[in-house]
PDB file of C-alpha atoms in Angstrom:
ATOM      1  CA  MET A   1      -3.324  21.753 -14.097  1.00 39.00           C
ATOM      2  CA  THR A   2      -2.223  20.480 -17.699  1.00 46.00           C
ATOM      3  CA  GLY A   3       0.102  17.129 -18.274  1.00 56.00           C
ATOM      4  CA  ARG A   4      -1.370  15.189 -15.482  1.00 70.00           C
ATOM      5  CA  LYS A   5      -0.144  11.533 -15.698  1.00 80.00           C
ATOM      6  CA  THR A   6      -0.913   8.374 -14.735  1.00 88.00           C
ATOM      7  CA  ALA A   7       0.561   6.725 -11.850  1.00 92.00           C
ATOM      8  CA  ALA A   8       2.485   3.890 -13.997  1.00 93.00           C
ATOM      9  CA  GLU A   9       4.144   6.882 -15.464  1.00 93.00           C
ATOM     10  CA  VAL A  10       5.102   8.671 -12.395  1.00 93.00           C
ATOM     11  CA  PHE A  11       6.557   5.796 -10.536  1.00 93.00           C
ATOM     12  CA  ASP A  12       8.017   4.853 -13.471  1.00 94.00           C
ATOM     13  CA  ALA A  13       9.699   7.905 -14.201  1.00 93.00           C
ATOM     14  CA  LEU A  14      10.803   8.186 -10.057  1.00 92.00           C
ATOM     15  CA  ALA A  15      11.772   5.065  -9.997  1.00 84.00           C
ATOM     16  CA  GLY A  16      14.504   4.554  -7.157  1.00 84.00           C
ATOM     17  CA  ARG A  17      14.123   7.996  -6.330  1.00 89.00           C
ATOM     18  CA  TYR A  18      10.505   7.530  -3.880  1.00 90.00           C
ATOM     19  CA  GLU A  19      12.473   5.088  -2.370  1.00 90.00           C
ATOM     20  CA  GLU A  20      15.114   7.098  -1.489  1.00 90.00           C
ATOM     21  CA  ALA A  21      12.408   9.832  -0.059  1.00 90.00           C
ATOM     22  CA  PHE A  22      10.140   7.317   1.651  1.00 91.00           C
ATOM     23  CA  GLY A  23      11.728   4.413   2.447  1.00 88.00           C
ATOM     24  CA  ALA A  24      12.494   5.065   6.184  1.00 91.00           C
ATOM     25  CA  VAL A  25       8.877   5.725   7.284  1.00 95.00           C
ATOM     26  CA  PRO A  26       9.232   4.548  10.675  1.00 96.00           C
ATOM     27  CA  ALA A  27       5.149   3.907  11.405  1.00 97.00           C
ATOM     28  CA  GLN A  28       6.040   1.617   7.911  1.00 97.00           C
ATOM     29  CA  ARG A  29       8.650  -0.325   9.372  1.00 97.00           C
ATOM     30  CA  GLU A  30       6.569  -0.231  13.060  1.00 98.00           C
ATOM     31  CA  ALA A  31       3.751  -2.155  10.824  1.00 98.00           C
ATOM     32  CA  LEU A  32       6.527  -5.037   9.583  1.00 98.00           C
ATOM     33  CA  ASP A  33       7.816  -5.351  12.785  1.00 98.00           C
ATOM     34  CA  TRP A  34       4.460  -5.626  13.946  1.00 98.00           C
ATOM     35  CA  LEU A  35       3.046  -7.979  10.979  1.00 98.00           C
ATOM     36  CA  ALA A  36       6.039 -10.188  10.975  1.00 98.00           C
ATOM     37  CA  ALA A  37       5.969 -11.319  14.337  1.00 98.00           C
ATOM     38  CA  ARG A  38       2.708 -13.070  13.625  1.00 98.00           C
ATOM     39  CA  LEU A  39       2.535 -14.587  10.347  1.00 98.00           C
ATOM     40  CA  PRO A  40       4.369 -18.592  10.261  1.00 97.00           C
ATOM     41  CA  ARG A  41       6.964 -19.053   7.874  1.00 97.00           C
ATOM     42  CA  GLY A  42       5.404 -19.053   4.798  1.00 98.00           C
ATOM     43  CA  ALA A  43       2.954 -17.451   4.989  1.00 98.00           C
ATOM     44  CA  ARG A  44       1.160 -16.299   1.996  1.00 98.00           C
ATOM     45  CA  VAL A  45       1.395 -12.611   1.873  1.00 98.00           C
ATOM     46  CA  LEU A  46       0.301  -9.442  -1.237  1.00 98.00           C
ATOM     47  CA  ASP A  47       2.384  -6.266  -1.217  1.00 98.00           C
ATOM     48  CA  VAL A  48      -0.160  -4.170  -3.049  1.00 98.00           C
ATOM     49  CA  GLY A  49       1.970  -1.010  -4.915  1.00 97.00           C
ATOM     50  CA  SER A  50       5.014  -2.838  -3.873  1.00 97.00           C
ATOM     51  CA  GLY A  51       6.975  -0.302  -5.350  1.00 96.00           C
ATOM     52  CA  THR A  52      11.581  -1.166  -5.089  1.00 96.00           C
ATOM     53  CA  GLY A  53      10.507  -3.912  -2.800  1.00 97.00           C
ATOM     54  CA  ARG A  54      11.306  -1.959   0.139  1.00 96.00           C
ATOM     55  CA  PRO A  55      11.200  -2.447   2.576  1.00 97.00           C
ATOM     56  CA  THR A  56       7.724  -3.895   2.879  1.00 98.00           C
ATOM     57  CA  ALA A  57       8.750  -7.163   0.315  1.00 98.00           C
ATOM     58  CA  GLU A  58      12.182  -7.530   1.625  1.00 98.00           C
ATOM     59  CA  THR A  59      11.032  -7.717   5.158  1.00 98.00           C
ATOM     60  CA  LEU A  60       8.330 -10.208   4.831  1.00 98.00           C
ATOM     61  CA  ALA A  61      10.609 -12.234   2.376  1.00 98.00           C
ATOM     62  CA  ARG A  62      13.367 -12.012   4.777  1.00 98.00           C
ATOM     63  CA  ALA A  63      10.751 -12.990   7.530  1.00 98.00           C
ATOM     64  CA  GLY A  64      10.092 -16.356   5.354  1.00 98.00           C
ATOM     65  CA  CYS A  65       6.888 -15.554   3.806  1.00 98.00           C
ATOM     66  CA  GLU A  66       5.858 -16.490   0.765  1.00 98.00           C
ATOM     67  CA  VAL A  67       5.627 -12.684  -1.210  1.00 98.00           C
ATOM     68  CA  THR A  68       3.982 -11.512  -4.149  1.00 98.00           C
ATOM     69  CA  GLY A  69       4.242  -7.896  -5.271  1.00 98.00           C
ATOM     70  CA  ILE A  70       2.123  -5.711  -7.554  1.00 98.00           C
ATOM     71  CA  ASP A  71       2.603  -2.113  -9.130  1.00 98.00           C
ATOM     72  CA  VAL A  72       1.693  -0.527 -11.963  1.00 97.00           C
ATOM     73  CA  SER A  73       4.572   0.751 -12.687  1.00 97.00           C
ATOM     74  CA  ALA A  74       7.302  -1.883 -14.948  1.00 97.00           C
ATOM     75  CA  GLU A  75      10.078   0.116 -13.736  1.00 96.00           C
ATOM     76  CA  MET A  76       9.322  -0.670 -10.003  1.00 97.00           C
ATOM     77  CA  VAL A  77       8.712  -4.305 -10.732  1.00 98.00           C
ATOM     78  CA  ALA A  78      11.690  -4.257 -12.789  1.00 97.00           C
ATOM     79  CA  LEU A  79      14.178  -2.740  -9.440  1.00 96.00           C
ATOM     80  CA  ALA A  80      11.843  -4.993  -7.264  1.00 97.00           C
ATOM     81  CA  ARG A  81      12.957  -8.121  -9.132  1.00 98.00           C
ATOM     82  CA  THR A  82      16.982  -7.371  -8.702  1.00 97.00           C
ATOM     83  CA  ARG A  83      16.625  -5.420  -5.021  1.00 97.00           C
ATOM     84  CA  VAL A  84      14.168  -8.192  -3.244  1.00 98.00           C
ATOM     85  CA  PRO A  85      14.796 -11.782  -5.714  1.00 97.00           C
ATOM     86  CA  GLY A  86      13.201 -13.655  -2.584  1.00 97.00           C
ATOM     87  CA  ALA A  87       9.769 -12.786  -3.655  1.00 98.00           C
ATOM     88  CA  ARG A  88       7.612 -12.834  -6.841  1.00 98.00           C
ATOM     89  CA  PHE A  89       6.966  -9.414  -8.464  1.00 98.00           C
ATOM     90  CA  GLU A  90       4.312  -8.394 -11.319  1.00 98.00           C
ATOM     91  CA  GLN A  91       3.084  -5.294 -12.999  1.00 98.00           C
ATOM     92  CA  ALA A  92      -0.744  -5.230 -12.171  1.00 98.00           C
ATOM     93  CA  ASP A  93      -3.278  -2.581 -11.188  1.00 97.00           C
ATOM     94  CA  VAL A  94      -4.893  -3.770  -7.858  1.00 97.00           C
ATOM     95  CA  ARG A  95      -8.417  -2.378  -9.801  1.00 96.00           C
ATOM     96  CA  THR A  96      -8.290  -4.877 -12.359  1.00 96.00           C
ATOM     97  CA  TRP A  97      -5.882  -7.682 -10.461  1.00 96.00           C
ATOM     98  CA  THR A  98      -7.512 -11.298  -9.617  1.00 92.00           C
ATOM     99  CA  PRO A  99      -5.614 -13.183  -7.107  1.00 91.00           C
ATOM    100  CA  PRO A 100      -4.478 -16.733  -8.961  1.00 84.00           C
ATOM    101  CA  GLY A 101      -5.539 -20.206  -8.163  1.00 77.00           C
ATOM    102  CA  PRO A 102      -7.945 -20.834  -5.090  1.00 78.00           C
ATOM    103  CA  GLY A 103      -7.826 -19.374  -1.068  1.00 82.00           C
ATOM    104  CA  GLY A 104      -6.672 -16.224   0.243  1.00 94.00           C
ATOM    105  CA  PHE A 105      -3.927 -14.233   1.973  1.00 97.00           C
ATOM    106  CA  ASP A 106      -2.472 -14.715   5.406  1.00 98.00           C
ATOM    107  CA  ALA A 107      -1.599 -11.030   5.000  1.00 98.00           C
ATOM    108  CA  VAL A 108      -2.023  -8.052   2.696  1.00 98.00           C
ATOM    109  CA  CYS A 109      -0.062  -4.832   2.683  1.00 98.00           C
ATOM    110  CA  ALA A 110      -1.114  -1.954   0.971  1.00 98.00           C
ATOM    111  CA  PHE A 111       1.217   1.621   2.453  1.00 98.00           C
ATOM    112  CA  PHE A 112      -0.382   3.780   0.024  1.00 97.00           C
ATOM    113  CA  PRO A 113      -0.821   2.670  -3.379  1.00 97.00           C
ATOM    114  CA  LEU A 114      -4.660   3.947  -3.338  1.00 97.00           C
ATOM    115  CA  LEU A 115      -4.377   7.575  -3.989  1.00 96.00           C
ATOM    116  CA  MET A 116      -4.019   8.250  -7.841  1.00 95.00           C
ATOM    117  CA  MET A 117      -7.381   6.860  -8.382  1.00 95.00           C
ATOM    118  CA  ASP A 118     -11.122   8.718  -7.582  1.00 95.00           C
ATOM    119  CA  GLN A 119     -12.556   7.791  -4.524  1.00 96.00           C
ATOM    120  CA  ARG A 120     -15.266   5.169  -5.522  1.00 97.00           C
ATOM    121  CA  GLU A 121     -11.958   2.832  -6.592  1.00 97.00           C
ATOM    122  CA  VAL A 122     -10.698   3.821  -3.634  1.00 97.00           C
ATOM    123  CA  GLY A 123     -13.455   2.392  -1.567  1.00 96.00           C
ATOM    124  CA  ALA A 124     -13.638  -0.474  -3.596  1.00 97.00           C
ATOM    125  CA  CYS A 125      -9.978  -1.564  -2.971  1.00 97.00           C
ATOM    126  CA  LEU A 126     -10.186  -1.391   0.525  1.00 97.00           C
ATOM    127  CA  GLU A 127     -13.329  -4.218   0.077  1.00 96.00           C
ATOM    128  CA  TRP A 128     -11.289  -6.588  -2.701  1.00 96.00           C
ATOM    129  CA  MET A 129      -8.322  -6.293  -0.350  1.00 97.00           C
ATOM    130  CA  ALA A 130     -10.439  -7.207   2.320  1.00 97.00           C
ATOM    131  CA  SER A 131     -11.687 -10.207   1.194  1.00 96.00           C
ATOM    132  CA  TRP A 132      -8.427 -11.530  -0.555  1.00 97.00           C
ATOM    133  CA  THR A 133      -7.429 -12.045   3.403  1.00 97.00           C
ATOM    134  CA  VAL A 134      -8.001 -15.432   4.707  1.00 97.00           C
ATOM    135  CA  PRO A 135      -9.863 -16.518   8.563  1.00 97.00           C
ATOM    136  CA  GLY A 136      -7.332 -14.945  10.868  1.00 98.00           C
ATOM    137  CA  GLY A 137      -5.396 -13.276   8.699  1.00 98.00           C
ATOM    138  CA  TYR A 138      -4.736  -9.710   8.510  1.00 98.00           C
ATOM    139  CA  LEU A 139      -5.488  -6.358   6.460  1.00 98.00           C
ATOM    140  CA  VAL A 140      -2.366  -3.667   7.118  1.00 98.00           C
ATOM    141  CA  VAL A 141      -3.011  -0.348   4.891  1.00 98.00           C
ATOM    142  CA  ALA A 142      -1.512   3.366   5.587  1.00 98.00           C
ATOM    143  CA  THR A 143      -3.013   6.361   3.345  1.00 98.00           C
ATOM    144  CA  VAL A 144      -2.399  10.064   3.561  1.00 97.00           C
ATOM    145  CA  PRO A 145      -6.158  10.962   4.609  1.00 97.00           C
ATOM    146  CA  GLY A 146      -8.418  13.199   3.783  1.00 97.00           C
ATOM    147  CA  ASP A 147     -12.450  13.185   2.001  1.00 97.00           C
ATOM    148  CA  ILE A 148     -10.786  14.408  -1.124  1.00 95.00           C
ATOM    149  CA  ASP A 149     -11.822  13.160  -3.911  1.00 95.00           C
ATOM    150  CA  ALA A 150      -9.699  14.114  -7.977  1.00 93.00           C
ATOM    151  CA  LEU A 151      -7.543  16.926  -6.272  1.00 94.00           C
ATOM    152  CA  ASP A 152      -5.100  18.507  -8.817  1.00 93.00           C
ATOM    153  CA  ILE A 153      -1.590  18.350  -6.957  1.00 92.00           C
ATOM    154  CA  GLU A 154       2.339  18.501  -7.839  1.00 91.00           C
ATOM    155  CA  PHE A 155       3.702  15.451  -6.378  1.00 91.00           C
ATOM    156  CA  MET A 156       7.583  15.209  -6.613  1.00 90.00           C
ATOM    157  CA  GLY A 157       8.026  17.374  -9.825  1.00 89.00           C
ATOM    158  CA  HIS A 158       4.709  15.681 -11.167  1.00 91.00           C
ATOM    159  CA  GLU A 159       1.132  16.994 -12.095  1.00 92.00           C
ATOM    160  CA  VAL A 160      -1.209  14.050 -10.355  1.00 93.00           C
ATOM    161  CA  THR A 161      -4.637  13.106  -9.641  1.00 94.00           C
ATOM    162  CA  VAL A 162      -5.201  12.218  -6.376  1.00 95.00           C
ATOM    163  CA  SER A 163      -8.128  10.916  -3.984  1.00 96.00           C
ATOM    164  CA  SER A 164      -8.143   9.677  -0.380  1.00 97.00           C
ATOM    165  CA  LEU A 165     -11.007   9.126   2.428  1.00 98.00           C
ATOM    166  CA  SER A 166     -10.891  10.816   5.868  1.00 98.00           C
ATOM    167  CA  ALA A 167      -9.077   8.626   8.401  1.00 98.00           C
ATOM    168  CA  GLU A 168     -12.584   7.931  10.148  1.00 98.00           C
ATOM    169  CA  GLU A 169     -14.353   6.636   6.637  1.00 98.00           C
ATOM    170  CA  TYR A 170     -10.729   4.424   5.969  1.00 97.00           C
ATOM    171  CA  LEU A 171     -12.084   2.365   9.323  1.00 98.00           C
ATOM    172  CA  ARG A 172     -15.204   2.227   8.493  1.00 98.00           C
ATOM    173  CA  ARG A 173     -15.109   0.765   5.230  1.00 97.00           C
ATOM    174  CA  ILE A 174     -12.870  -2.127   6.390  1.00 98.00           C
ATOM    175  CA  GLU A 175     -14.890  -2.629   9.316  1.00 98.00           C
ATOM    176  CA  ALA A 176     -17.680  -3.009   6.571  1.00 97.00           C
ATOM    177  CA  ALA A 177     -15.751  -5.593   5.223  1.00 97.00           C
ATOM    178  CA  GLY A 178     -15.947  -7.849   7.548  1.00 97.00           C
ATOM    179  CA  LEU A 179     -12.757  -6.847   9.661  1.00 98.00           C
ATOM    180  CA  GLU A 180     -11.905  -6.073  12.933  1.00 98.00           C
ATOM    181  CA  VAL A 181      -9.413  -3.202  13.303  1.00 98.00           C
ATOM    182  CA  LEU A 182      -7.077  -4.067  15.797  1.00 98.00           C
ATOM    183  CA  HIS A 183      -4.798  -0.921  15.700  1.00 98.00           C
ATOM    184  CA  HIS A 184      -4.879   2.517  14.174  1.00 98.00           C
ATOM    185  CA  GLU A 185      -2.869   5.926  14.535  1.00 98.00           C
ATOM    186  CA  THR A 186      -1.730   9.506  12.437  1.00 97.00           C
ATOM    187  CA  THR A 187       1.383  10.189  12.052  1.00 96.00           C
ATOM    188  CA  LEU A 188       3.509  12.855  10.394  1.00 96.00           C
ATOM    189  CA  PHE A 189       6.057  12.420   8.152  1.00 95.00           C
ATOM    190  CA  HIS A 190       8.494  13.929   6.677  1.00 93.00           C
ATOM    191  CA  PRO A 191      10.145  12.668   3.855  1.00 92.00           C
ATOM    192  CA  ALA A 192      13.945  12.226   2.939  1.00 89.00           C
ATOM    193  CA  GLY A 193      15.488  15.502   0.280  1.00 84.00           C
ATOM    194  CA  ALA A 194      13.639  18.540  -1.281  1.00 80.00           C
ATOM    195  CA  LEU A 195      11.768  16.903  -3.702  1.00 78.00           C
ATOM    196  CA  ALA A 196       7.841  15.645  -1.218  1.00 84.00           C
ATOM    197  CA  ASP A 197       6.369  17.879   1.212  1.00 87.00           C
ATOM    198  CA  PRO A 198       5.853  16.638   4.936  1.00 93.00           C
ATOM    199  CA  GLU A 199       2.603  14.114   4.558  1.00 95.00           C
ATOM    200  CA  GLU A 200       0.020  13.090   7.115  1.00 97.00           C
ATOM    201  CA  HIS A 201      -0.255   9.050   7.249  1.00 98.00           C
ATOM    202  CA  LEU A 202      -3.132   6.969   8.530  1.00 98.00           C
ATOM    203  CA  PHE A 203      -1.589   2.974   9.488  1.00 98.00           C
ATOM    204  CA  CYS A 204      -4.242   0.428  10.367  1.00 98.00           C
ATOM    205  CA  TYR A 205      -4.171  -2.643  10.739  1.00 98.00           C
ATOM    206  CA  ALA A 206      -6.853  -5.236  11.134  1.00 98.00           C
ATOM    207  CA  ARG A 207      -7.800  -8.745  10.655  1.00 98.00           C
ATOM    208  CA  ARG A 208     -10.344 -10.989   9.029  1.00 98.00           C
ATOM    209  CA  PRO A 209     -11.777 -13.147  12.603  1.00 97.00           C
ATOM    210  CA  MET A 210     -11.933 -16.998  12.653  1.00 94.00           C
ATOM    211  CA  PRO A 211     -15.347 -18.136  12.193  1.00 88.00           C
TER     212      PRO A 211
END
């Protein structure tokens, strides 16, 4: 393919259309309900690939959490700041972002942000996100699983290069990072509208054990 775009370029162009297609994933809503029920008010939460802020940051901010969202897309960050004023958002790439200040997060959420990078970066990002969880904290992730490295595809009208790991490798990497996998499932999701094709989704809930 020619004319491949970065994640920032793609999501700047898509903006709210991504939410229209992927804003109502049932398994993501279930994951957020599960997480919100386990976090106390004031819990520090990081939303990696926060997009428009909905549904992740919005749901957890309404539950009383202190939510920080990071996203590579300036357009997505601008939308999120408008739509979810109860959370904080910044334009940042998870591959280079450094958590501010001491301590970690009571929960890190990452719903589909690791696809437009190579396999080495996917694995490294999983390790970093796991390391940002405090003892007793949670990592909740979702991806399109598959042993894929630098595959050229068309996504919502844009030519992109994507990578992923198999479901088994995702779980292995999370456990190797010191977290306990509490739940995982694979589902098939049909996006709204005609811009995106059905996708297989892997959801995983994990927790860092208390010392």
